[in-house]
């Protein structure tokens, strides 16, 4: 195992079988995390990039079996934040010292290309970097978002096992999702993807394929989160994903894609009070503090426990700063584009 970890640390290449061997191993997790931490330091440094997350609509046309926002969940109060309030939250993020905001929502058709482009243009006037996380759209939409000033886009593939994807995301198409990822790249956006860990039916083989998929699409950012069952979904009786397995998938992603941005995800922090710190010491270099006003935020319940992470933005910022310095790390002062993205632009 140590030979494999060394190989990954030095060459950033592993075969599918080698990935599976490391994912199945229970003995060398700490060594794997330490190797990912070294590679993180060598390629992207000690700085941690903060992204202010604004959850601007929890309305979704899709019905993903794992997600609390699925359209068949009628126990959820739905909301859509109006544009002036979104702009106010973005300004608030900037006042807190954040350099990037992430606009996230369910797949909400109210936000047409035109409405979103207007919003993007307004936000960009303040000089913030802007990431969208709003689901599947056509190429022309992605291009228009880029032209309006959007910098980055997050769209997790969730799992690369097509059969599993169909089972957990009824009515959606894996090929269409993969096409969206290549459209995003073609539109010139920085591309983020990622997967869930611990969905019923996922195996170590699946995670190995997920990691190779990330490498194959040449991703700029990858977010990995353990699955957490939501009581108002078809998967309410399923087991939670394992934090350790999620950290292993994340650490291996860092080893194979050394210069990308990787967040310590909220789902990791939800599963364990030290989940975020552990992630930051196992390959992660990004945190996404939630700056959505609490009156909305408590309804953005993708999974239980999520809405409690962090607390009010101001208190959370101070706590984050303390946590980051206790890990011997610093908060970045620039917008923190993916080094992988800038390296590719310069090639
Ligand atoms: N547990 C963990 N993550 C979830 N997501 C949705 N539902 C859950 C859940 N029950 C994740 C998906 C989606 C992201 C916004 O939230 O991976 O892409
Ligand atoms: Fe909608 Fe995203 Fe939840 Fe699926 S995971 S139901 S697309 S918000």
Tab-separated table of C-alpha atoms and ligand atoms in Angstrom:
chain	number	residue	atom	x	y	z
A	1	UNK	CA	0.000	0.000	0.000
A	2	UNK	CA	2.815	2.395	0.909
A	3	UNK	CA	4.331	1.842	-2.555
A	4	UNK	CA	1.028	2.760	-4.177
A	5	UNK	CA	0.676	5.887	-2.036
A	6	UNK	CA	4.241	6.909	-2.941
A	7	UNK	CA	3.574	6.290	-6.612
A	8	UNK	CA	0.449	8.468	-6.498
A	9	UNK	CA	2.289	11.200	-4.615
A	10	UNK	CA	5.106	11.290	-7.147
A	11	UNK	CA	3.453	10.528	-10.494
A	12	UNK	CA	-0.213	11.515	-9.926
A	13	UNK	CA	-1.219	8.375	-11.807
A	14	UNK	CA	-2.915	5.222	-10.535
A	15	UNK	CA	-4.691	2.462	-12.429
A	16	UNK	CA	-8.295	1.497	-11.648
A	17	UNK	CA	-7.078	-1.629	-9.813
A	18	UNK	CA	-4.591	0.399	-7.779
A	19	UNK	CA	-7.300	2.884	-6.813
A	20	UNK	CA	-9.595	0.038	-5.780
A	21	UNK	CA	-6.830	-1.527	-3.656
A	22	UNK	CA	-6.296	1.771	-1.795
A	23	UNK	CA	-10.033	2.382	-1.371
A	24	UNK	CA	-10.508	-1.121	0.066
A	25	UNK	CA	-7.569	-0.854	2.435
A	26	UNK	CA	-8.383	-0.066	6.063
A	27	UNK	CA	-4.847	0.205	7.451
A	28	UNK	CA	-3.110	3.030	5.657
A	29	UNK	CA	-5.778	5.760	5.684
A	30	UNK	CA	-3.654	8.195	7.706
A	31	UNK	CA	-0.703	7.708	5.341
A	32	UNK	CA	-3.005	8.336	2.383
A	33	UNK	CA	-4.356	11.526	3.985
A	34	UNK	CA	-0.820	12.734	4.773
A	35	UNK	CA	0.282	12.174	1.167
A	36	UNK	CA	-2.728	14.154	-0.113
A	37	UNK	CA	-1.900	16.911	2.389
A	38	UNK	CA	1.688	17.072	1.030
A	39	UNK	CA	0.531	17.260	-2.566
A	40	UNK	CA	-1.999	19.955	-1.642
A	41	UNK	CA	0.756	22.013	-0.039
A	42	UNK	CA	3.159	21.533	-2.919
A	43	UNK	CA	0.698	22.427	-5.708
A	44	UNK	CA	-1.813	24.887	-4.212
A	45	UNK	CA	-0.083	26.047	-1.034
A	46	UNK	CA	-1.303	26.715	2.497
A	47	UNK	CA	-3.919	29.311	1.606
A	48	UNK	CA	-7.584	28.469	2.037
A	49	UNK	CA	-10.080	30.055	-0.333
A	50	UNK	CA	-13.451	31.062	1.094
A	51	UNK	CA	-16.579	31.112	-1.088
A	52	UNK	CA	-19.757	32.760	0.172
A	53	UNK	CA	-22.667	30.463	-0.597
A	54	UNK	CA	-26.028	32.047	-1.469
A	55	UNK	CA	-28.851	29.529	-1.766
A	56	UNK	CA	-31.242	31.692	-3.774
A	57	UNK	CA	-34.042	29.235	-4.598
A	58	UNK	CA	-34.951	25.802	-3.231
A	59	UNK	CA	-37.440	25.105	-6.019
A	60	UNK	CA	-36.408	22.145	-8.162
A	61	UNK	CA	-37.990	20.436	-11.172
A	62	UNK	CA	-36.014	17.227	-10.519
A	63	UNK	CA	-36.757	14.349	-8.230
A	64	UNK	CA	-33.394	12.947	-7.091
A	65	UNK	CA	-34.151	10.175	-4.601
A	66	UNK	CA	-31.510	11.337	-2.091
A	67	UNK	CA	-32.305	15.048	-1.964
A	68	UNK	CA	-34.631	16.973	0.343
A	69	UNK	CA	-35.327	19.543	-2.391
A	70	UNK	CA	-36.801	16.896	-4.766
A	71	UNK	CA	-40.046	18.062	-6.325
A	72	UNK	CA	-42.169	15.361	-4.636
A	73	UNK	CA	-41.167	16.539	-1.163
A	74	UNK	CA	-44.258	18.484	-0.127
A	75	UNK	CA	-43.057	18.892	3.464
A	76	UNK	CA	-40.694	21.650	2.480
A	77	UNK	CA	-41.462	25.389	2.464
A	78	UNK	CA	-40.341	26.585	-0.957
A	79	UNK	CA	-38.770	29.986	-1.541
A	80	UNK	CA	-37.215	32.096	-4.235
A	81	UNK	CA	-35.164	35.122	-3.124
A	82	UNK	CA	-35.772	38.293	-5.120
A	83	UNK	CA	-32.897	39.880	-7.016
A	84	UNK	CA	-32.388	42.947	-4.741
A	85	UNK	CA	-32.112	40.648	-1.698
A	86	UNK	CA	-29.616	38.393	-3.504
A	87	UNK	CA	-27.548	41.482	-4.344
A	88	UNK	CA	-27.700	42.558	-0.722
A	89	UNK	CA	-26.368	39.145	0.368
A	90	UNK	CA	-23.544	39.405	-2.186
A	91	UNK	CA	-22.604	42.826	-0.803
A	92	UNK	CA	-22.713	41.377	2.691
A	93	UNK	CA	-20.308	38.627	1.552
A	94	UNK	CA	-17.964	41.256	0.213
A	95	UNK	CA	-18.128	43.217	3.477
A	96	UNK	CA	-17.145	40.031	5.302
A	97	UNK	CA	-14.024	39.956	3.128
A	98	UNK	CA	-15.093	37.177	0.765
A	99	UNK	CA	-13.767	37.331	-2.803
A	100	UNK	CA	-16.094	34.789	-4.423
A	101	UNK	CA	-19.820	34.163	-4.183
A	102	UNK	CA	-21.506	30.946	-5.231
A	103	UNK	CA	-25.094	31.252	-6.415
A	104	UNK	CA	-26.773	27.916	-5.826
A	105	UNK	CA	-30.349	26.749	-6.414
A	106	UNK	CA	-32.469	23.786	-7.405
A	107	UNK	CA	-33.279	23.574	-11.118
A	108	UNK	CA	-35.735	26.469	-11.019
A	109	UNK	CA	-37.139	27.444	-14.442
A	110	UNK	CA	-38.179	30.897	-13.188
A	111	UNK	CA	-34.550	31.910	-13.529
A	112	UNK	CA	-34.386	32.207	-17.288
A	113	UNK	CA	-31.189	32.928	-19.161
A	114	UNK	CA	-32.094	36.617	-19.252
A	115	UNK	CA	-32.914	36.927	-15.536
A	116	UNK	CA	-29.714	35.136	-14.575
A	117	UNK	CA	-27.575	37.216	-16.933
A	118	UNK	CA	-28.969	40.420	-15.392
A	119	UNK	CA	-28.184	39.105	-11.927
A	120	UNK	CA	-24.664	38.038	-12.971
A	121	UNK	CA	-23.944	41.465	-14.472
A	122	UNK	CA	-25.111	43.208	-11.293
A	123	UNK	CA	-22.963	41.029	-9.037
A	124	UNK	CA	-19.912	41.385	-11.265
A	125	UNK	CA	-20.096	45.188	-10.963
A	126	UNK	CA	-18.669	44.773	-7.449
A	127	UNK	CA	-15.642	42.856	-8.656
A	128	UNK	CA	-16.471	39.565	-6.953
A	129	UNK	CA	-15.612	36.260	-8.611
A	130	UNK	CA	-18.830	34.412	-9.356
A	131	UNK	CA	-19.638	30.719	-9.370
A	132	UNK	CA	-22.978	29.272	-10.476
A	133	UNK	CA	-24.436	26.015	-9.213
A	134	UNK	CA	-27.871	25.861	-10.812
A	135	UNK	CA	-27.966	22.550	-12.665
A	136	UNK	CA	-28.380	21.486	-16.259
A	137	UNK	CA	-28.830	24.086	-19.016
A	138	UNK	CA	-28.034	24.187	-22.726
A	139	UNK	CA	-24.751	25.356	-24.209
A	140	UNK	CA	-26.164	28.755	-25.242
A	141	UNK	CA	-27.203	29.446	-21.646
A	142	UNK	CA	-23.746	28.530	-20.337
A	143	UNK	CA	-22.150	30.724	-22.965
A	144	UNK	CA	-24.462	33.629	-22.083
A	145	UNK	CA	-23.578	33.224	-18.373
A	146	UNK	CA	-19.896	33.353	-19.272
A	147	UNK	CA	-20.418	36.417	-21.490
A	148	UNK	CA	-22.336	38.118	-18.662
A	149	UNK	CA	-19.282	37.610	-16.434
A	150	UNK	CA	-19.742	34.310	-14.567
A	151	UNK	CA	-16.360	32.713	-13.840
A	152	UNK	CA	-17.078	29.190	-12.641
A	153	UNK	CA	-19.761	26.514	-12.572
A	154	UNK	CA	-20.381	23.530	-10.287
A	155	UNK	CA	-22.221	20.461	-11.554
A	156	UNK	CA	-21.595	17.201	-9.763
A	157	UNK	CA	-21.855	14.038	-11.839
A	158	UNK	CA	-23.030	12.441	-8.526
A	159	UNK	CA	-21.900	8.959	-9.654
A	160	UNK	CA	-20.291	7.598	-12.823
A	161	UNK	CA	-22.269	4.339	-12.583
A	162	UNK	CA	-24.955	5.025	-15.203
A	163	UNK	CA	-27.331	2.355	-13.896
A	164	UNK	CA	-27.124	3.726	-10.353
A	165	UNK	CA	-27.541	7.255	-11.650
A	166	UNK	CA	-30.776	6.271	-13.417
A	167	UNK	CA	-32.050	4.576	-10.260
A	168	UNK	CA	-31.321	7.540	-7.972
A	169	UNK	CA	-32.072	10.356	-10.436
A	170	UNK	CA	-35.282	9.201	-12.140
A	171	UNK	CA	-36.137	11.031	-15.353
A	172	UNK	CA	-32.597	12.371	-15.756
A	173	UNK	CA	-29.899	11.217	-18.148
A	174	UNK	CA	-26.277	10.551	-17.242
A	175	UNK	CA	-25.138	11.245	-20.802
A	176	UNK	CA	-26.908	14.595	-20.782
A	177	UNK	CA	-25.198	15.513	-17.530
A	178	UNK	CA	-21.787	14.537	-18.889
A	179	UNK	CA	-22.562	16.615	-22.019
A	180	UNK	CA	-23.343	19.616	-19.775
A	181	UNK	CA	-19.868	19.289	-18.266
A	182	UNK	CA	-18.226	19.422	-21.692
A	183	UNK	CA	-20.503	22.331	-22.709
A	184	UNK	CA	-19.375	24.232	-19.613
A	185	UNK	CA	-15.759	23.727	-20.591
A	186	UNK	CA	-16.497	24.790	-24.179
A	187	UNK	CA	-18.216	27.930	-22.857
A	188	UNK	CA	-14.938	28.888	-21.140
A	189	UNK	CA	-16.071	28.484	-17.542
A	190	UNK	CA	-13.972	26.986	-14.798
A	191	UNK	CA	-15.572	23.569	-14.350
A	192	UNK	CA	-16.348	21.919	-11.033
A	193	UNK	CA	-17.869	18.494	-10.564
A	194	UNK	CA	-17.902	15.824	-7.884
A	195	UNK	CA	-19.766	12.882	-6.454
A	196	UNK	CA	-21.647	11.494	-3.510
A	197	UNK	CA	-20.132	8.755	-1.372
A	198	UNK	CA	-22.315	6.127	0.277
A	199	UNK	CA	-25.422	6.111	-1.900
A	200	UNK	CA	-27.046	2.668	-1.755
A	201	UNK	CA	-25.379	0.556	-4.464
A	202	UNK	CA	-22.119	2.503	-4.726
A	203	UNK	CA	-19.004	0.339	-4.429
A	204	UNK	CA	-15.272	0.991	-4.226
A	205	UNK	CA	-15.121	0.176	-7.959
A	206	UNK	CA	-17.590	3.038	-8.545
A	207	UNK	CA	-15.418	5.508	-6.627
A	208	UNK	CA	-12.341	4.434	-8.599
A	209	UNK	CA	-14.285	5.158	-11.803
A	210	UNK	CA	-15.477	8.490	-10.372
A	211	UNK	CA	-11.894	9.604	-9.694
A	212	UNK	CA	-10.756	8.524	-13.165
A	213	UNK	CA	-13.737	10.381	-14.621
A	214	UNK	CA	-12.650	13.598	-12.856
A	215	UNK	CA	-9.203	13.202	-14.379
A	216	UNK	CA	-10.645	12.355	-17.752
A	217	UNK	CA	-12.813	15.508	-17.955
A	218	UNK	CA	-9.804	17.518	-16.724
A	219	UNK	CA	-11.875	19.087	-13.910
A	220	UNK	CA	-10.798	22.355	-12.260
A	221	UNK	CA	-12.637	21.762	-8.972
A	222	UNK	CA	-14.050	18.650	-7.306
A	223	UNK	CA	-16.463	18.488	-4.362
A	224	UNK	CA	-17.052	15.182	-2.619
A	225	UNK	CA	-19.694	14.655	0.038
A	226	UNK	CA	-20.951	11.696	2.045
A	227	UNK	CA	-24.610	10.835	1.411
A	228	UNK	CA	-26.855	11.680	4.388
A	229	UNK	CA	-30.403	10.233	4.335
A	230	UNK	CA	-33.274	12.729	4.426
A	231	UNK	CA	-36.510	11.620	6.167
A	232	UNK	CA	-38.782	12.999	3.427
A	233	UNK	CA	-37.148	11.092	0.564
A	234	UNK	CA	-37.384	7.512	-0.764
A	235	UNK	CA	-33.941	6.843	0.762
A	236	UNK	CA	-35.051	7.751	4.306
A	237	UNK	CA	-34.170	4.277	5.640
A	238	UNK	CA	-30.776	4.058	3.947
A	239	UNK	CA	-27.495	4.229	5.857
A	240	UNK	CA	-25.370	7.362	5.885
A	241	UNK	CA	-22.208	7.354	3.823
A	242	UNK	CA	-18.918	6.942	5.698
A	243	UNK	CA	-16.856	10.037	6.402
A	244	UNK	CA	-13.645	8.018	6.122
A	245	UNK	CA	-14.579	6.708	2.685
A	246	UNK	CA	-15.523	10.228	1.532
A	247	UNK	CA	-12.147	11.496	2.803
A	248	UNK	CA	-10.356	8.666	0.996
A	249	UNK	CA	-12.085	9.467	-2.293
A	250	UNK	CA	-11.182	13.142	-1.752
A	251	UNK	CA	-7.543	12.391	-0.858
A	252	UNK	CA	-7.123	10.172	-3.934
A	253	UNK	CA	-8.668	12.907	-6.078
A	254	UNK	CA	-6.035	15.343	-4.728
A	255	UNK	CA	-3.250	12.851	-5.489
A	256	UNK	CA	-4.384	12.341	-9.081
A	257	UNK	CA	-5.459	15.943	-9.819
A	258	UNK	CA	-2.820	17.841	-7.819
A	259	UNK	CA	-3.512	21.472	-8.794
A	260	UNK	CA	-7.327	21.661	-8.635
A	261	UNK	CA	-9.490	23.309	-5.959
A	262	UNK	CA	-11.164	20.940	-3.497
A	263	UNK	CA	-13.653	22.084	-0.828
A	264	UNK	CA	-14.023	20.643	2.636
A	265	UNK	CA	-17.728	19.979	2.094
A	266	UNK	CA	-20.582	20.852	4.430
A	267	UNK	CA	-21.755	17.214	4.361
A	268	UNK	CA	-18.385	16.168	5.850
A	269	UNK	CA	-18.801	18.729	8.650
A	270	UNK	CA	-22.396	17.572	9.219
A	271	UNK	CA	-21.273	13.982	9.819
A	272	UNK	CA	-18.554	14.865	12.345
A	273	UNK	CA	-17.609	18.027	14.275
A	274	UNK	CA	-14.023	17.731	13.000
A	275	UNK	CA	-15.040	16.719	9.464
A	276	UNK	CA	-14.003	20.040	7.965
A	277	UNK	CA	-10.626	20.146	9.746
A	278	UNK	CA	-9.925	16.538	8.762
A	279	UNK	CA	-10.749	17.353	5.128
A	280	UNK	CA	-8.434	20.398	5.167
A	281	UNK	CA	-5.633	18.101	6.340
A	282	UNK	CA	-6.374	15.453	3.711
A	283	UNK	CA	-6.243	17.449	0.478
A	284	UNK	CA	-8.923	20.171	0.691
A	285	UNK	CA	-8.090	23.889	0.194
A	286	UNK	CA	-11.528	25.559	-0.018
A	287	UNK	CA	-14.372	26.283	2.436
A	288	UNK	CA	-17.811	27.530	1.424
A	289	UNK	CA	-19.325	29.453	4.349
A	290	UNK	CA	-23.074	29.832	3.971
A	291	UNK	CA	-24.148	33.463	3.861
A	292	UNK	CA	-27.810	32.908	2.996
A	293	UNK	CA	-30.124	34.742	5.413
A	294	UNK	CA	-31.305	32.286	8.032
A	295	UNK	CA	-35.003	32.763	7.228
A	296	UNK	CA	-34.346	31.154	3.817
A	297	UNK	CA	-31.416	28.986	4.665
A	298	UNK	CA	-33.282	26.735	7.084
A	299	UNK	CA	-35.451	25.640	4.150
A	300	UNK	CA	-32.495	24.673	1.954
A	301	UNK	CA	-32.419	21.235	3.453
A	302	UNK	CA	-30.663	18.924	0.998
A	303	UNK	CA	-30.102	16.575	3.967
A	304	UNK	CA	-30.771	16.826	7.731
A	305	UNK	CA	-28.259	18.730	9.853
A	306	UNK	CA	-26.991	20.751	6.899
A	307	UNK	CA	-28.744	23.974	7.744
A	308	UNK	CA	-27.210	24.029	11.244
A	309	UNK	CA	-23.577	24.030	10.055
A	310	UNK	CA	-21.763	27.318	10.669
A	311	UNK	CA	-24.467	29.463	12.252
A	312	UNK	CA	-24.777	33.212	11.546
A	313	UNK	CA	-22.259	34.403	8.912
A	314	UNK	CA	-20.466	36.925	11.177
A	315	UNK	CA	-19.870	34.436	14.040
A	316	UNK	CA	-19.021	31.764	11.528
A	317	UNK	CA	-16.341	33.926	9.899
A	318	UNK	CA	-14.576	34.468	13.216
A	319	UNK	CA	-14.777	30.760	14.042
A	320	UNK	CA	-13.445	29.895	10.607
A	321	UNK	CA	-10.534	32.294	10.948
A	322	UNK	CA	-9.619	30.749	14.313
A	323	UNK	CA	-9.920	27.238	12.956
A	324	UNK	CA	-7.794	28.028	9.901
A	325	UNK	CA	-4.984	29.572	11.942
A	326	UNK	CA	-5.074	26.693	14.436
A	327	UNK	CA	-4.323	24.417	11.460
A	328	UNK	CA	-1.327	26.607	10.568
A	329	UNK	CA	-3.046	27.818	7.395
A	330	UNK	CA	-4.053	31.279	6.090
A	331	UNK	CA	-7.090	32.742	4.387
A	332	UNK	CA	-6.268	33.636	0.793
A	333	UNK	CA	-6.456	37.286	-0.193
A	334	UNK	CA	-7.094	36.761	-3.920
A	335	UNK	CA	-10.143	35.356	-5.748
A	336	UNK	CA	-8.560	31.891	-5.830
A	337	UNK	CA	-9.181	30.632	-9.343
A	338	UNK	CA	-8.278	27.011	-9.817
A	339	UNK	CA	-4.530	26.807	-10.548
A	340	UNK	CA	-5.397	23.967	-12.883
A	341	UNK	CA	-7.638	26.331	-14.866
A	342	UNK	CA	-5.017	29.090	-15.118
A	343	UNK	CA	-2.312	26.550	-15.978
A	344	UNK	CA	-4.507	25.234	-18.792
A	345	UNK	CA	-5.179	28.765	-20.119
A	346	UNK	CA	-1.418	29.340	-20.258
A	347	UNK	CA	-0.634	26.076	-22.032
B	1	LIG	N1	-26.706	13.913	1.236
B	1	LIG	C1	-25.543	14.493	0.837
B	1	LIG	N2	-25.443	15.299	-0.241
B	1	LIG	C2	-26.558	15.557	-0.932
B	1	LIG	N3	-26.787	16.299	-2.037
B	1	LIG	C3	-28.095	16.249	-2.343
B	1	LIG	N4	-28.739	15.461	-1.448
B	1	LIG	C4	-27.806	15.007	-0.571
B	1	LIG	C5	-27.853	14.138	0.562
B	1	LIG	N5	-28.986	13.568	0.981
B	1	LIG	C6	-25.703	16.968	-2.774
B	1	LIG	C7	-25.690	16.539	-4.264
B	1	LIG	C8	-25.829	17.831	-5.015
B	1	LIG	C9	-25.348	18.843	-3.993
B	1	LIG	C10	-25.819	20.237	-4.222
B	1	LIG	O1	-25.859	18.351	-2.775
B	1	LIG	O2	-24.439	15.928	-4.550
B	1	LIG	O3	-25.067	17.888	-6.191
B	2	LIG	FE1	-32.797	19.164	-7.456
B	2	LIG	FE2	-30.142	19.111	-7.164
B	2	LIG	FE3	-31.742	18.141	-5.244
B	2	LIG	FE4	-31.524	16.809	-7.556
B	2	LIG	S1	-29.828	17.167	-6.057
B	2	LIG	S2	-33.460	17.271	-6.469
B	2	LIG	S3	-31.311	18.484	-9.021
B	2	LIG	S4	-31.602	20.265	-5.901
